[in-house]
XYZ file of C-alpha atoms in Angstrom:
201
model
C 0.000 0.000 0.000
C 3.239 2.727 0.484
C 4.388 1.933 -2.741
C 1.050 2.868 -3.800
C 0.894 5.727 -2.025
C 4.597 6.567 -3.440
C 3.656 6.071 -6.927
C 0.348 8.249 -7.039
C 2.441 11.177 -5.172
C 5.512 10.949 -8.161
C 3.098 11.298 -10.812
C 0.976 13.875 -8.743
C 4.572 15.486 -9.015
C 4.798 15.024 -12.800
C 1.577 17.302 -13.485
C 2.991 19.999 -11.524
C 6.245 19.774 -13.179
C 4.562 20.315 -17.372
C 7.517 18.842 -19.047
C 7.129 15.833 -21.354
C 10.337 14.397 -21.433
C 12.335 10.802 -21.363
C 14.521 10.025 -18.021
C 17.404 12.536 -17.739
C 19.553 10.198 -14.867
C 20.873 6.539 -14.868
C 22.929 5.584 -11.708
C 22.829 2.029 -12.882
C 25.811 -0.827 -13.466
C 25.073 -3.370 -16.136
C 25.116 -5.823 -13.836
C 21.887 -6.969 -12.749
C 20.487 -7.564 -8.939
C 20.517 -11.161 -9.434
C 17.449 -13.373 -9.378
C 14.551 -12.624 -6.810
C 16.221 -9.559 -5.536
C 15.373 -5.906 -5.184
C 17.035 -3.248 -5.483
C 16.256 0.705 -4.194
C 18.257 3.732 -5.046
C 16.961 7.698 -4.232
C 18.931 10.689 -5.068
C 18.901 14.256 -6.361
C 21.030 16.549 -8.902
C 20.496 19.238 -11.284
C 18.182 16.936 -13.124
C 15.849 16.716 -10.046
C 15.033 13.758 -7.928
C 15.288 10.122 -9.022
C 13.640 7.095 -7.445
C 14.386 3.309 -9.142
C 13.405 -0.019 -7.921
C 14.785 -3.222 -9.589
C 13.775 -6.767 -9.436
C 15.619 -10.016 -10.785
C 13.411 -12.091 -12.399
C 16.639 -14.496 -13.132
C 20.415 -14.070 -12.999
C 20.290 -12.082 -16.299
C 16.962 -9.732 -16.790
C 15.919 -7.822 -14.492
C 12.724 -5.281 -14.185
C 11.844 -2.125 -12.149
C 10.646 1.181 -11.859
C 12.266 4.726 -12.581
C 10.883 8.046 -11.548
C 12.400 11.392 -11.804
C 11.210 15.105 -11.756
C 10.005 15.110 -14.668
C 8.692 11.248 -15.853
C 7.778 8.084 -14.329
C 7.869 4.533 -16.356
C 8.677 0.805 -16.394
C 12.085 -0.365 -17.683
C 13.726 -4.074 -18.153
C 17.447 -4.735 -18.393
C 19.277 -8.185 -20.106
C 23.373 -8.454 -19.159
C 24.603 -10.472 -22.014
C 28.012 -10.620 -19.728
C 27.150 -10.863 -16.383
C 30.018 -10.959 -13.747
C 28.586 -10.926 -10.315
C 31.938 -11.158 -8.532
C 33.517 -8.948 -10.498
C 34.967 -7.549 -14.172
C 33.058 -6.685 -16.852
C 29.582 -6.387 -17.630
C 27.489 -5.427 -20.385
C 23.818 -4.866 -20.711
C 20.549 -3.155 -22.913
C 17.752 -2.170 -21.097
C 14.418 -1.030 -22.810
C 12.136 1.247 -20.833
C 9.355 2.867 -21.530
C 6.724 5.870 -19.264
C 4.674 8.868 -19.079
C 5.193 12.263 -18.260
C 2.532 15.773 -18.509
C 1.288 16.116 -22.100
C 3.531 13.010 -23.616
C 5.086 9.430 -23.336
C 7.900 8.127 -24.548
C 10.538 5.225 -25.266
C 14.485 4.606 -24.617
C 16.937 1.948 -25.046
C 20.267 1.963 -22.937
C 23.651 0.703 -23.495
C 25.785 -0.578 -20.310
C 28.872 -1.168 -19.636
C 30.427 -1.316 -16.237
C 33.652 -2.896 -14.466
C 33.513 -4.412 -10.861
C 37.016 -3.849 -8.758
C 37.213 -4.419 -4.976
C 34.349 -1.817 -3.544
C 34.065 0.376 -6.953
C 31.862 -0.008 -10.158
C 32.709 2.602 -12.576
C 30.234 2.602 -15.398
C 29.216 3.996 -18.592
C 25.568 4.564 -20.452
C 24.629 5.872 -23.952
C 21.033 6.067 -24.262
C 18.460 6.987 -27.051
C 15.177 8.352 -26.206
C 12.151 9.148 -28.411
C 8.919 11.676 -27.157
C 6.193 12.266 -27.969
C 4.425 15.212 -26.826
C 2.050 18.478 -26.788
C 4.821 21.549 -28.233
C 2.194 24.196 -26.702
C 1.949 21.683 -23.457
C 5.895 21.859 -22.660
C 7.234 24.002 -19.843
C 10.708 23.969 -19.318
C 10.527 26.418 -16.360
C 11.292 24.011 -13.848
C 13.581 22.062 -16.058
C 17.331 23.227 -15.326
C 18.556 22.776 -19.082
C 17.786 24.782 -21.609
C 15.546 22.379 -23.631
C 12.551 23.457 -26.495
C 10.481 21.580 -28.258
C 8.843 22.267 -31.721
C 7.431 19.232 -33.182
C 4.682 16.658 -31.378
C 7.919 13.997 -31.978
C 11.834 14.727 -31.062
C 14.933 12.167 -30.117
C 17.406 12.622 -28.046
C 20.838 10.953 -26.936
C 22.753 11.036 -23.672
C 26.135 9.934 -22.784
C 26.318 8.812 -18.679
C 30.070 8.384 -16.604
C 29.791 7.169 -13.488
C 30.461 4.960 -10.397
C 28.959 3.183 -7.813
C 30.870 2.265 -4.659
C 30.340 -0.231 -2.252
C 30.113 0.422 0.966
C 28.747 -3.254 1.915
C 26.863 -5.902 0.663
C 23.858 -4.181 0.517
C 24.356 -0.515 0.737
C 25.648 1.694 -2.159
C 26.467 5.062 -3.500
C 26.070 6.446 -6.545
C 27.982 9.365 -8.989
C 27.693 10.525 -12.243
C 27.634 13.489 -14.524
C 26.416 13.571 -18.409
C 25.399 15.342 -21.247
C 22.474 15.396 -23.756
C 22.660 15.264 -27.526
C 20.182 16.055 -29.902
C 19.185 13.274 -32.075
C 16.623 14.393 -34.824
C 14.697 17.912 -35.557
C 12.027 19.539 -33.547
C 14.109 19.825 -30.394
C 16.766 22.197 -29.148
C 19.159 21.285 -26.466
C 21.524 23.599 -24.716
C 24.966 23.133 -23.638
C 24.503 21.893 -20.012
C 26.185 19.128 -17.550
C 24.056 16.909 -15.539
C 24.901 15.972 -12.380
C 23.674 13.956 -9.630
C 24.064 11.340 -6.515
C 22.316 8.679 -5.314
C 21.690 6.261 -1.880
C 21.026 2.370 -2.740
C 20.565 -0.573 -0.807
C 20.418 -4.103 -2.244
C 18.400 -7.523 -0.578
């Protein structure tokens, strides 16, 4: 029932906001959570706030949850390499949500590198909208981002790490930039930043 209540206050959140927009944060490894666990990680940057649960459904795939300031969706991830103890892993995850006036659709590209306590990793992703031009606010949003067309793509490239402070307890840093990826949007020059709490069971 909290994670009801949790849900229904995010996207509560997402009509106040007015932006439709894909996920602007990652924080994630390619390795998965491993089979029948979950995973929880909160944080804030200059994207906004960020909220992801992850489940393993086996060793491999995984499936979860990812709201931000400005969307809320459902997301899977597959690690074709998948080194639990450590080394490299690589994964694609496909996710898909909702935000004020729009929806929209991203794939991911993971690659990460376990070592001791740290888990440096790195994300391109692809991200199409769809969306209301006269609908979009960007007020709130801290990049400078316009819209012209009711369909727009954009890219992002994501550095970060994770470290380790236990089995189950984690945090999380990265920075990244957006790209634009086809006409009817206008991104700015701007560095997003952000850190993140997890905790693993």
């Amino acid at each position: 029932m909290k994670y009801f209540f949790f849900l229904s206050l995010l996207i509560a959140c997402l009509f106040v906001s007015g932006c439709a927009i894909g996920p602007l944060v990652g924080h994630e490894p390619a390795r998965t959570v491993g089979k029948s666990n979950n995973e929880f990680v909160g944080g804030i940057g200059n994207a906004g706030y960020i909220f992801k649960w992850n489940y393993g459904l086996s060793e491999d795939l995984d499936i979860g949850l990812q709201a931000e300031s400005y969307s809320v969706g459902v997301r899977g991830k597959y690690a074709f390499i998948n080194n639990a103890t450590g080394g490299l892993s690589l994964a694609a995850a496909l996710g898909r949500g909702v935000s004020i006036g729009g929806n929209h659709s991203y794939v991911d590209f993971i690659g990460s590198y376990l070592v001791n306590q740290w888990e440096p990793f790195v994300t391109t992703r692809l991200v199409h909208v769809k969306s209301d031009p006269t609908r979009f606010k960007s007020k709130g949003l801290k990049i400078d981002f316009t819209i012209d067309k009711n369909e727009y793509d954009y890219g992002q490239f994501i550095l970060g790490t994770r470290y380790w402070l236990n089995t189950h307890w984690t945090l999380s840093f990265e920075v990244s930039s957006l790209f634009k990826a086809s006409s009817g949007v206008t991104i700015g020059d701007k560095t997003l930043a952000g850190a993140t709490f997890g905790y693993r069971f």
